[in-house]
PDB file of C-alpha atoms and ligand atoms in Angstrom:
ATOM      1  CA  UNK R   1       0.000   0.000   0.000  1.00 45.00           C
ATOM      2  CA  UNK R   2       1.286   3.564  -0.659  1.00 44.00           C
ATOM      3  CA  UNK R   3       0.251   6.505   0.983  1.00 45.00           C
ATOM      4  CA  UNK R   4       0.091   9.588  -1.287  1.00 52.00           C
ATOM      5  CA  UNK R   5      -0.161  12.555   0.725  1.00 52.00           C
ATOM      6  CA  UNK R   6      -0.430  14.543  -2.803  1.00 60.00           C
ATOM      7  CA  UNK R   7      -4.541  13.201  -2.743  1.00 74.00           C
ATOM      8  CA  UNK R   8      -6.730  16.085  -3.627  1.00 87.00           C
ATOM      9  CA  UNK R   9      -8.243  17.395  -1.229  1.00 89.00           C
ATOM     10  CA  UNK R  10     -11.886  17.770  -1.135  1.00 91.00           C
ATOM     11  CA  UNK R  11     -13.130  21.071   0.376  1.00 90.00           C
ATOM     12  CA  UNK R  12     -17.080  18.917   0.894  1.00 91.00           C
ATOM     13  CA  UNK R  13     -15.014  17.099   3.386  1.00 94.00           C
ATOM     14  CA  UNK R  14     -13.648  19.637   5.663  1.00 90.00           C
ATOM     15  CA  UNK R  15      -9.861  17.596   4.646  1.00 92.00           C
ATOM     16  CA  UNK R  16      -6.756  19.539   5.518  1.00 94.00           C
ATOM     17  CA  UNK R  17      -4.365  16.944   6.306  1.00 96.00           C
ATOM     18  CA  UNK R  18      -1.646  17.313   8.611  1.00 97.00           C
ATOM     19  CA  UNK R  19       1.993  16.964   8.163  1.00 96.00           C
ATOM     20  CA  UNK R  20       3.163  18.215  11.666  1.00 97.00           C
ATOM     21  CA  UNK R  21       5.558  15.676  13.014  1.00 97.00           C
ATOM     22  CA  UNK R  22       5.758  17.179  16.438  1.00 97.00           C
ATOM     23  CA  UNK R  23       1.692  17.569  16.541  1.00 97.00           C
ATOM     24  CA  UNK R  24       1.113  13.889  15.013  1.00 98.00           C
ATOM     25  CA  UNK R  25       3.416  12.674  18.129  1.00 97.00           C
ATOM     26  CA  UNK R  26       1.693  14.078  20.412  1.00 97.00           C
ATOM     27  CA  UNK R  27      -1.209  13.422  19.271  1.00 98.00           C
ATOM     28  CA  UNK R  28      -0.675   9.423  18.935  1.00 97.00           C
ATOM     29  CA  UNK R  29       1.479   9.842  22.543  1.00 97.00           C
ATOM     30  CA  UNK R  30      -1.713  11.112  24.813  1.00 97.00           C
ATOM     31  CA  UNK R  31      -3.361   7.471  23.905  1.00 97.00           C
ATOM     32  CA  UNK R  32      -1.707   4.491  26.052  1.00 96.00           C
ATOM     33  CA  UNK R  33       0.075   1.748  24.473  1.00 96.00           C
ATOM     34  CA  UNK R  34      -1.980  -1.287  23.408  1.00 95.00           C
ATOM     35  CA  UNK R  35      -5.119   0.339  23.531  1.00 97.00           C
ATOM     36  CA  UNK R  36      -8.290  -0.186  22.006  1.00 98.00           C
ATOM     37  CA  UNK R  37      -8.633   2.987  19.563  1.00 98.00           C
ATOM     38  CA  UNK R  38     -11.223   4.835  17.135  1.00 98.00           C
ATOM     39  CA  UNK R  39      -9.909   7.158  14.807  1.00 98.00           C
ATOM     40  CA  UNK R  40     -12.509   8.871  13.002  1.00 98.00           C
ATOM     41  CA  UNK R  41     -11.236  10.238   9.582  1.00 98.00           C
ATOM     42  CA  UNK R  42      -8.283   8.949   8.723  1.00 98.00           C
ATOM     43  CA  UNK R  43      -7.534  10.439   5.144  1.00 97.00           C
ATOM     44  CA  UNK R  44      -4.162   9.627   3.985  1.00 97.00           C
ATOM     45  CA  UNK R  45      -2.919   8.800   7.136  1.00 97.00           C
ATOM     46  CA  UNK R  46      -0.731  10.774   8.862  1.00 96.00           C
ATOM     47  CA  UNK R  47      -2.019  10.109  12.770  1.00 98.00           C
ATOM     48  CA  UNK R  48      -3.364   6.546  11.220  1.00 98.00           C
ATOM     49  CA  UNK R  49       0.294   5.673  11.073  1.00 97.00           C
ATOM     50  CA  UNK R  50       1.728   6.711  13.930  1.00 98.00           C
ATOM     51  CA  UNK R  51      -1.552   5.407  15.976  1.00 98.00           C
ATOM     52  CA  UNK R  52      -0.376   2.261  14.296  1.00 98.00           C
ATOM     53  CA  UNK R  53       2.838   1.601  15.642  1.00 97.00           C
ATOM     54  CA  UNK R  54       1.239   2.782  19.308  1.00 97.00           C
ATOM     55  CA  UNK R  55      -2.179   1.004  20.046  1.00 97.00           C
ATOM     56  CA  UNK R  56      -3.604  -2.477  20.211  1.00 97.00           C
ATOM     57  CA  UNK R  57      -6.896  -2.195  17.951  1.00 98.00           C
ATOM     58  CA  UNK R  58      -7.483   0.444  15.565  1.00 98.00           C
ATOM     59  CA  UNK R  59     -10.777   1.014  13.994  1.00 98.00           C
ATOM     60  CA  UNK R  60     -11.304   3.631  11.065  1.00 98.00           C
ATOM     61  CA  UNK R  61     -13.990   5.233  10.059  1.00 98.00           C
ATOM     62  CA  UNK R  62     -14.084   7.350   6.621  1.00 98.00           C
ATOM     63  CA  UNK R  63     -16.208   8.513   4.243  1.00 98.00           C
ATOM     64  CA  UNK R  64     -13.930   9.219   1.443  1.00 97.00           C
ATOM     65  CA  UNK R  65     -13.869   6.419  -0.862  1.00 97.00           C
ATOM     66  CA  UNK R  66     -10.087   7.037  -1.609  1.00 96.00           C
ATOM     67  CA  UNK R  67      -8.912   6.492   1.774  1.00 97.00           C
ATOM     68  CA  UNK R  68     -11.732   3.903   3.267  1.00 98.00           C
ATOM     69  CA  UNK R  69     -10.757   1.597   0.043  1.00 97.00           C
ATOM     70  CA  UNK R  70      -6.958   2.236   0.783  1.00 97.00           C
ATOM     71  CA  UNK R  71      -7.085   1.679   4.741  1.00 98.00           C
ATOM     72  CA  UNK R  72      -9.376  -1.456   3.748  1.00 98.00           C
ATOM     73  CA  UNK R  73      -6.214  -2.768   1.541  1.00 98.00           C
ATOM     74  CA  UNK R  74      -3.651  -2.292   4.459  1.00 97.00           C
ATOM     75  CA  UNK R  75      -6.264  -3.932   6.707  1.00 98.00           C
ATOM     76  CA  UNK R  76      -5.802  -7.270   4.839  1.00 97.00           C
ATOM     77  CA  UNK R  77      -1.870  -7.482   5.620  1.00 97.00           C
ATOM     78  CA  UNK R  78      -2.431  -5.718   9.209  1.00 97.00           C
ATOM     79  CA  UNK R  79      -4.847  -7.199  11.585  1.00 96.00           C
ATOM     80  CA  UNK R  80      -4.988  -4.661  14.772  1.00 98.00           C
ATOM     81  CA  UNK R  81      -6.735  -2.292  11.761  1.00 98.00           C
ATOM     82  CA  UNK R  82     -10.600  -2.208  11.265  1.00 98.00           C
ATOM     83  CA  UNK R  83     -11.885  -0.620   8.762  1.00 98.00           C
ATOM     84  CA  UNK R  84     -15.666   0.905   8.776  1.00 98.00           C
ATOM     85  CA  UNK R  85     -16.722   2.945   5.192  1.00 98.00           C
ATOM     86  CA  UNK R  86     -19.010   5.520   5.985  1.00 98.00           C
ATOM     87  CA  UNK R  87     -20.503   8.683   7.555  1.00 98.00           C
ATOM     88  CA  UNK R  88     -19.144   9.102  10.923  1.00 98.00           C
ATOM     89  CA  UNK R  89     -22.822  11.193  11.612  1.00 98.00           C
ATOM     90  CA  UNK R  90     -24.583   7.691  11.069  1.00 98.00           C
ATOM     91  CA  UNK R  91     -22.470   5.081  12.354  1.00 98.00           C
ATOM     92  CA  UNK R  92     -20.928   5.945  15.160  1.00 98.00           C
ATOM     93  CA  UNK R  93     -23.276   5.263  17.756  1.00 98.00           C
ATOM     94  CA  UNK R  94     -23.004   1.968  16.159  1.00 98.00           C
ATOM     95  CA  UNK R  95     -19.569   1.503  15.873  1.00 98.00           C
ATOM     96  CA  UNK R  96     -18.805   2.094  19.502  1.00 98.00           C
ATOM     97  CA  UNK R  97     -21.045  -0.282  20.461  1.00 98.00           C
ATOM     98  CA  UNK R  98     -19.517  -2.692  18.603  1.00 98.00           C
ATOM     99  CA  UNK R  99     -16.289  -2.069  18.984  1.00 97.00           C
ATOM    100  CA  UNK R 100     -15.875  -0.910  22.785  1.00 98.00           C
ATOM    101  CA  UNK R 101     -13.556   1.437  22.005  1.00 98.00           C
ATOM    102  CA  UNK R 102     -11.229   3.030  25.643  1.00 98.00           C
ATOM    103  CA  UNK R 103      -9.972   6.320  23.238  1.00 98.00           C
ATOM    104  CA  UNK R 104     -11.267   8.209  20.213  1.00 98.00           C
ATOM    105  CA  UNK R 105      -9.049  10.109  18.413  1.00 98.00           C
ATOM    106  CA  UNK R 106      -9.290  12.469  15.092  1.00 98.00           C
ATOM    107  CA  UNK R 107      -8.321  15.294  13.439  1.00 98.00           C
ATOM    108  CA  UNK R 108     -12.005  16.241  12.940  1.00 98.00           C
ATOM    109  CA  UNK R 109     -13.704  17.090   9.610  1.00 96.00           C
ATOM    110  CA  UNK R 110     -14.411  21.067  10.732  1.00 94.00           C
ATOM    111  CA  UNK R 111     -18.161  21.113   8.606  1.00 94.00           C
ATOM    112  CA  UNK R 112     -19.598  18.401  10.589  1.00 96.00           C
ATOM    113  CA  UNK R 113     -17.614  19.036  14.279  1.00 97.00           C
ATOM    114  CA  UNK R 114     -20.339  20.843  15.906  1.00 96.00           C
ATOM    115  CA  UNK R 115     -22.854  18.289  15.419  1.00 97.00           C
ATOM    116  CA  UNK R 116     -20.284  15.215  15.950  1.00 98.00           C
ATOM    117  CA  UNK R 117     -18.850  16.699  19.229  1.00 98.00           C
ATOM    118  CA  UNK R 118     -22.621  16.585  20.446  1.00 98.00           C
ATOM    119  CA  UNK R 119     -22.734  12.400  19.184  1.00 98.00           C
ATOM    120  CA  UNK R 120     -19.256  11.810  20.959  1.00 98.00           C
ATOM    121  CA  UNK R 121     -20.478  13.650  24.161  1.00 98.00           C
ATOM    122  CA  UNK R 122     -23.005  10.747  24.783  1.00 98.00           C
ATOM    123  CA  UNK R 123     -20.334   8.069  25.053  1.00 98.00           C
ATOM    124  CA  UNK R 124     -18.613   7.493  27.963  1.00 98.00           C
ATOM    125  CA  UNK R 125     -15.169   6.007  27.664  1.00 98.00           C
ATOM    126  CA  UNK R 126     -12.679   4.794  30.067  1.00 98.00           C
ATOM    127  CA  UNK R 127      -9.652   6.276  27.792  1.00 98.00           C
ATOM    128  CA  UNK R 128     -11.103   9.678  26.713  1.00 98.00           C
ATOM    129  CA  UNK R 129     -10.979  11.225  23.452  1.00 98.00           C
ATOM    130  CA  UNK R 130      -8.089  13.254  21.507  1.00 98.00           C
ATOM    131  CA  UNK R 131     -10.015  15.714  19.314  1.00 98.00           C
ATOM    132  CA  UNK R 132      -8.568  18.290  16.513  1.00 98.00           C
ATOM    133  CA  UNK R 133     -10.775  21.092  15.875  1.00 98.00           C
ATOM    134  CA  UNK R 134     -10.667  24.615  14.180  1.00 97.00           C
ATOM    135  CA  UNK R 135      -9.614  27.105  17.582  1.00 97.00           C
ATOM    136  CA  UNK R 136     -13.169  28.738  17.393  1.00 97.00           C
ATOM    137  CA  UNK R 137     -14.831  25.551  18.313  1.00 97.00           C
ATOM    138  CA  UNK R 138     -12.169  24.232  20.557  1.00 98.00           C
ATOM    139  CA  UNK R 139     -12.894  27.897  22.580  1.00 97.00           C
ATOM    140  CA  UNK R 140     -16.703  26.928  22.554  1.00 97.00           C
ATOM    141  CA  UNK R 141     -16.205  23.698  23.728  1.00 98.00           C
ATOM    142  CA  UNK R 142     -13.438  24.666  26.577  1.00 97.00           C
ATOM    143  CA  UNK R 143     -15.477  28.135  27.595  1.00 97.00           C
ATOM    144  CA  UNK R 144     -17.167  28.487  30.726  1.00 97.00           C
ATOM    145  CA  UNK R 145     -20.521  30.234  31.793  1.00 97.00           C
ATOM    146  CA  UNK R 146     -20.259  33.725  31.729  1.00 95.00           C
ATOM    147  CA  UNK R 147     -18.883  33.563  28.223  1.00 95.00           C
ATOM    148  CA  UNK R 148     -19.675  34.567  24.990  1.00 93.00           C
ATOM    149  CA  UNK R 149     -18.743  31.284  23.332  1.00 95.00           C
ATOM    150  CA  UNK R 150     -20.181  29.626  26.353  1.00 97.00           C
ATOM    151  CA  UNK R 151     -23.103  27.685  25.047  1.00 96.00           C
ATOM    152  CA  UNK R 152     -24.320  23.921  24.238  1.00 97.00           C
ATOM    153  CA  UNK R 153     -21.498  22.339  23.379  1.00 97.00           C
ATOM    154  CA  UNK R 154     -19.472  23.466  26.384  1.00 98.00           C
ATOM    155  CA  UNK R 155     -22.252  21.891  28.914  1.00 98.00           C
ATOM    156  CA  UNK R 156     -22.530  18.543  27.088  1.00 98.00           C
ATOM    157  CA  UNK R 157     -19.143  18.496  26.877  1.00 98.00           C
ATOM    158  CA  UNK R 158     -19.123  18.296  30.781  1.00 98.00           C
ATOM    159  CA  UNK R 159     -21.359  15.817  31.217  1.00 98.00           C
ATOM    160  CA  UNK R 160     -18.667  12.703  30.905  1.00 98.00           C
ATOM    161  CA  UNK R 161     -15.423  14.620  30.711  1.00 98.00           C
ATOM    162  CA  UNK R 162     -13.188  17.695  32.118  1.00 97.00           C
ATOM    163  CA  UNK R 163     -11.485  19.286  28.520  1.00 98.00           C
ATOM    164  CA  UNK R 164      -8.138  20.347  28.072  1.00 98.00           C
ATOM    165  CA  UNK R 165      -5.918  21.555  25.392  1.00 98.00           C
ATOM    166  CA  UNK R 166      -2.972  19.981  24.597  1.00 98.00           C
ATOM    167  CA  UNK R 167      -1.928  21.792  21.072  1.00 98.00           C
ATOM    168  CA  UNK R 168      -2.231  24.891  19.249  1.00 98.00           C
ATOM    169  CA  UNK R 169      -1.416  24.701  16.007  1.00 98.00           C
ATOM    170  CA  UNK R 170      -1.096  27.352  13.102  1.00 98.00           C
ATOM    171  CA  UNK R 171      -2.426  26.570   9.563  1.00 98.00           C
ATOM    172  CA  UNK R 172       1.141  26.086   8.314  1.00 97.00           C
ATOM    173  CA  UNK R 173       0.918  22.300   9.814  1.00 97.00           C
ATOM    174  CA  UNK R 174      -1.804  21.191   7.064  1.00 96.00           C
ATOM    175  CA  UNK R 175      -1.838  20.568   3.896  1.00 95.00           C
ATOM    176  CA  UNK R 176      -3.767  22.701   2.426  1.00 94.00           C
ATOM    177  CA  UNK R 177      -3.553  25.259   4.778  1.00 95.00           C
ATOM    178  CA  UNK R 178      -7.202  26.052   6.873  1.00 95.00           C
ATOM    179  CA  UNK R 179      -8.021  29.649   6.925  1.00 95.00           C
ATOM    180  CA  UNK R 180      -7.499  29.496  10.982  1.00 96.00           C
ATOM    181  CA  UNK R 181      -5.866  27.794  13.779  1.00 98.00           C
ATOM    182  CA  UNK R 182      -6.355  24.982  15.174  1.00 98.00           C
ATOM    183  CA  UNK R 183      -6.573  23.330  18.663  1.00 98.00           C
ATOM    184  CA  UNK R 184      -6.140  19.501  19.927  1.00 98.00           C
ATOM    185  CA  UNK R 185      -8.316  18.837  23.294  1.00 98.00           C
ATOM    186  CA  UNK R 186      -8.083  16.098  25.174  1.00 98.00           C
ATOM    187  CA  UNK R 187     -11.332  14.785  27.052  1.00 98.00           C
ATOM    188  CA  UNK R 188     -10.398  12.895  30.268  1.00 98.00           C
ATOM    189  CA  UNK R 189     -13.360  11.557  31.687  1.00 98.00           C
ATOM    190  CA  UNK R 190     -13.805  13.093  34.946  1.00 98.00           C
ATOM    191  CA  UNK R 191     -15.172   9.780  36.645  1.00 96.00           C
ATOM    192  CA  UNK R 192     -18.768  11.052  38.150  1.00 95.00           C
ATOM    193  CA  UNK R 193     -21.771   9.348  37.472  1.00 94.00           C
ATOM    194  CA  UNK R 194     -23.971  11.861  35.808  1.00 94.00           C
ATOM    195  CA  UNK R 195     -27.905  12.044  37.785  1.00 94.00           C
ATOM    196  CA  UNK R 196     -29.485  12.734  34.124  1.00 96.00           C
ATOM    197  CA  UNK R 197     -29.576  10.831  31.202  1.00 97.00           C
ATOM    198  CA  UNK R 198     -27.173  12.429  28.215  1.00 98.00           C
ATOM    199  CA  UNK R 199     -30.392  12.542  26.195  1.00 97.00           C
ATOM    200  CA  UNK R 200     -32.387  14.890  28.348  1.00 98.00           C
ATOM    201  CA  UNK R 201     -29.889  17.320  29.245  1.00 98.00           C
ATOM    202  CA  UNK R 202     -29.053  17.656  25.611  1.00 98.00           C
ATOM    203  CA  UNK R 203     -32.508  18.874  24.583  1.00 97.00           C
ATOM    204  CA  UNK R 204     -32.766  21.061  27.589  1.00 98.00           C
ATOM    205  CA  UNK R 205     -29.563  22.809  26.486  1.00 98.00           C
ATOM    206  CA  UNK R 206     -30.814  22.911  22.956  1.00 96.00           C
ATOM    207  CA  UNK R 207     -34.003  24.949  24.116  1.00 96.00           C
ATOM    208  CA  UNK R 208     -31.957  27.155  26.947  1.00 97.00           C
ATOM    209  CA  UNK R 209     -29.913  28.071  23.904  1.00 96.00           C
ATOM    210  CA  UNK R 210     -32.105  28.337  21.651  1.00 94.00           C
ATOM    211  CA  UNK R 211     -32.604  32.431  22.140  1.00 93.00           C
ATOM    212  CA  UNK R 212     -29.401  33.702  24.046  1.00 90.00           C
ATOM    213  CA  UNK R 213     -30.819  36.881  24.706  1.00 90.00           C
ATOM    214  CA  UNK R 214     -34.067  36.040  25.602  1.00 95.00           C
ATOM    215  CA  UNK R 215     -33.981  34.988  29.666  1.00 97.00           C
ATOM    216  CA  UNK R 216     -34.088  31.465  30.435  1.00 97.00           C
ATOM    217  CA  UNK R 217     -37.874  32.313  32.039  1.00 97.00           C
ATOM    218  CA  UNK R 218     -38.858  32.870  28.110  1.00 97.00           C
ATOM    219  CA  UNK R 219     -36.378  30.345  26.435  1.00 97.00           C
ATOM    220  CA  UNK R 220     -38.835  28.000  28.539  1.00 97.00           C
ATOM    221  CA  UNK R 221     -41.792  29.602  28.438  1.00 96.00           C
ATOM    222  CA  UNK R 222     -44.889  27.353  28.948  1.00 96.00           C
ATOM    223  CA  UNK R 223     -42.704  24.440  30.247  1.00 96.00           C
ATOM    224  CA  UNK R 224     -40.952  25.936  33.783  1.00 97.00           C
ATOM    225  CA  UNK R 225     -42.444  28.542  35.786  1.00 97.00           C
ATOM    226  CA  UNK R 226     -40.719  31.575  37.685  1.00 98.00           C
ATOM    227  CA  UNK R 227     -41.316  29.895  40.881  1.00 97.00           C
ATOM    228  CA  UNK R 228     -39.987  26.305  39.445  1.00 97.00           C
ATOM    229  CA  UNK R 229     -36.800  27.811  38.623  1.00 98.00           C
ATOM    230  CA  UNK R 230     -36.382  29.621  41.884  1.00 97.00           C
ATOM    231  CA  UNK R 231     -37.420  26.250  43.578  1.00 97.00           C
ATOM    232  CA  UNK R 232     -33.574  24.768  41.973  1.00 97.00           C
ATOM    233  CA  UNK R 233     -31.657  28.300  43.009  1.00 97.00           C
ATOM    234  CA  UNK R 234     -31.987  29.615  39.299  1.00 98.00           C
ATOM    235  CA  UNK R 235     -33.076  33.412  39.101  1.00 98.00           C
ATOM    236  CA  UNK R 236     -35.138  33.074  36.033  1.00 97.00           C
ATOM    237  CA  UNK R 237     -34.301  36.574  34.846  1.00 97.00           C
ATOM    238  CA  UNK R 238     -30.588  34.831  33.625  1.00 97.00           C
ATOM    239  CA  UNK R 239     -29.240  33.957  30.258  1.00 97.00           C
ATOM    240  CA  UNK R 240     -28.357  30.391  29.138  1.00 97.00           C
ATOM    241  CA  UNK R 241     -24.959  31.671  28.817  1.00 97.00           C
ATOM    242  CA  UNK R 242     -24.810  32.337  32.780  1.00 97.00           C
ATOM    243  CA  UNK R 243     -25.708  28.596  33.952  1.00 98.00           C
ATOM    244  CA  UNK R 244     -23.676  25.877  35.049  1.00 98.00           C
ATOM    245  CA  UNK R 245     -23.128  22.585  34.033  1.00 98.00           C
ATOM    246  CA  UNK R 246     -24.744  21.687  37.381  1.00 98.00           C
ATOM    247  CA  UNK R 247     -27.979  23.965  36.813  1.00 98.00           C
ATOM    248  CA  UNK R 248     -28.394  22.586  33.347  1.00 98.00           C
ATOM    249  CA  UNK R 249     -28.746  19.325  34.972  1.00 98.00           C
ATOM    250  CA  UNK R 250     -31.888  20.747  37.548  1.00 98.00           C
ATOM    251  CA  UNK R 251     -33.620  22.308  34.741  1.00 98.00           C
ATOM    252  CA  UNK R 252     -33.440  19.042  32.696  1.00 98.00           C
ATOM    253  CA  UNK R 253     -34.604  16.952  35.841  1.00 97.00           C
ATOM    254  CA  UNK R 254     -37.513  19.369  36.168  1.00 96.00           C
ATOM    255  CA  UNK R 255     -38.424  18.346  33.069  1.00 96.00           C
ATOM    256  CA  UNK R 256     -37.797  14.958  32.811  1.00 93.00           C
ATOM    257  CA  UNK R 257     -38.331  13.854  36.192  1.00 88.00           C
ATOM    258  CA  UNK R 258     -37.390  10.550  36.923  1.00 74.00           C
ATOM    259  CA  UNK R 259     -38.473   7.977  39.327  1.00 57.00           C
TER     260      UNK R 259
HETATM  261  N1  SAM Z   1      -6.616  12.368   9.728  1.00 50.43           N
HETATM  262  C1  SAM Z   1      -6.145  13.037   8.534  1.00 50.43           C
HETATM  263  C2  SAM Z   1      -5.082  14.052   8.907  1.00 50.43           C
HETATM  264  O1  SAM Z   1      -5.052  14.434  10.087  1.00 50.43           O
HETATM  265  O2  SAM Z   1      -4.333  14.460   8.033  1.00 50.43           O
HETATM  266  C3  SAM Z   1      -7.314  13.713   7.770  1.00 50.43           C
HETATM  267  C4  SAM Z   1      -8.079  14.733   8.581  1.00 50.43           C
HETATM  268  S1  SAM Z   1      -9.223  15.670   7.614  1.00 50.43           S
HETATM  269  C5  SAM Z   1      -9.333  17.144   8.574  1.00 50.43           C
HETATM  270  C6  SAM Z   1     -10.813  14.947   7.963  1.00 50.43           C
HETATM  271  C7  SAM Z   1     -11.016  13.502   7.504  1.00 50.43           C
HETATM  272  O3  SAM Z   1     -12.358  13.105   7.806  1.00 50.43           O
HETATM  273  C8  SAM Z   1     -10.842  13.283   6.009  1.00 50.43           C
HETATM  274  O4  SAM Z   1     -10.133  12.098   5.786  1.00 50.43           O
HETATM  275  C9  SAM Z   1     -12.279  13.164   5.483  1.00 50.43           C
HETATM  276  O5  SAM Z   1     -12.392  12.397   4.309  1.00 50.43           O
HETATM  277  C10 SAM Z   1     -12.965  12.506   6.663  1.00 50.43           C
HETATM  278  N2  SAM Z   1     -14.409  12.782   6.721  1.00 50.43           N
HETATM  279  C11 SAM Z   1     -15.049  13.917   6.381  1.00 50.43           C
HETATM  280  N3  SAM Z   1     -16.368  13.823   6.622  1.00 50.43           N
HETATM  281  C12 SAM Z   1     -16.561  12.580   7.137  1.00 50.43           C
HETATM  282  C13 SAM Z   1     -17.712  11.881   7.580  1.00 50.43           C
HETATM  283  N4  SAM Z   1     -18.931  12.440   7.567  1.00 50.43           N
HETATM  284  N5  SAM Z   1     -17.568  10.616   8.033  1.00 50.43           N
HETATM  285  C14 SAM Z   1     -16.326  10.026   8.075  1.00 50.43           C
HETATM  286  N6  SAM Z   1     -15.204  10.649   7.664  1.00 50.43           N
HETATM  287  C15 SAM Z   1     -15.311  11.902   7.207  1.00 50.43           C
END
């Protein structure tokens, strides 16, 4: 198998592929030896290869003809690499399941990384996850309340794992080069059990967010009552932007009360 790094890349699939040897070490260093790894989006390979020499089991998943036909070649002749064709969007509830991963790891496709963040929030993994986003995203993910990137992302974020970043890295270490920079995080889970299902606090964040000016009195209007939200210690004259992980959590027991 040969790995051309001169593949065109294609712009509908957010690929900028990197070629920074100090960021691809890192990268492939933050995930223990002999683990049981997903990368999602491998492209030509450059973490593939290095996450190669490193882990136990690697499954990949791509969408990219190209490379998922490639990576399914070098799986014949290398048999710690699994290789799943296909939209990361669709099968990767699936694909943990199956494969039980401890880490996931990617250099993330930056079109779909909003969305995808909010799918790999759900699962809770013993490892963690090593994520490459553009910087603007990494900063909404990492912000805290009281911020202006502060919003969705950031409290589902919380609800398995305490984020980090390990790498910034300037648009000089892809190929071609993104308009931005980018950041690595690394998700360590932070080992609490969380008192509301993933599900529930995810549409509660979706409709506390869904108007950032409005208060969170009319962002819930019909649903939670003034006197409900001072019941859990939330003034209901706040923004989304100014709650905690932890209040998130009360509103989305409030509505989704369980037994
Ligand atoms: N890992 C390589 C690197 O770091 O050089 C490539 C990273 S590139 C930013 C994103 C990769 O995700 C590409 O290989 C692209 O084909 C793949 N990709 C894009 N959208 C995808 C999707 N919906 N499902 C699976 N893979 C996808």
């Amino acid at each position: 198998m040969t790995i051309n790094t001169q593949h065109r890349a294609k712009k509908a699939l957010g690929q900028h592929f990197l070629h920074d040897q100090h960021a691809i070490q890192k990268i492939a260093m933050a995930l223990p030896e002999a683990s049981n790894v997903i990368e999602i989006g491998p492209g030509p390979g450059a973490i593939t290869q290095a996450l190669l020499e490193r882990v136990g089991h690697l499954t990949v998943i791509e969408k990219d003809d190209r490379f998922a036909d490639m990576w399914q070649e070098k799986s014949q002749t290398c048999d710690k690499l699994e290789v799943i064709h296909g939209d990361v969007l669709k099968v990767l509830h699936d694909s943990v399941q199956k494969q039980q991963p401890e880490w996931i790891a990617g250099n993330l496709p930056y079109n779909i990384s909003g969305p995808l963040t909010a799918q790999l929030a759900s699962h809770s993994l013993s490892g963690g996850m090593v994520l490459m986003y553009q910087r603007e995203v990494g900063d909404r993910i990492m912000a805290g309340p009281g911020s202006k990137t502060y919003g969705g992302l950031s409290v589902l974020a919380r609800h398995h794992y305490h984020v980090k970043r390990l790498l910034l890295l300037a648009p000089g270490a892809f190929s071609p080069p993104p308009k931005v920079h980018s950041v690595v995080l690394l998700f360590s889970p932070h080992g609490q059990i969380p008192i509301c299902p993933f599900e529930h606090l995810q549409t509660t964040v979706r409709q506390g967010f869904a108007h950032r000016r409005k208060t969170i009195l009319n962002n819930f209007k019909g649903l939670i009552t003034a006197e409900r939200f001072e019941s859990i210690d939330i003034a209901p004259s706040q923004r989304a932007e100014q709650l905690d992980y932890d209040a998130w959590v009360r509103i989305s027991l409030l509505l989704h009360p369980t037994d």
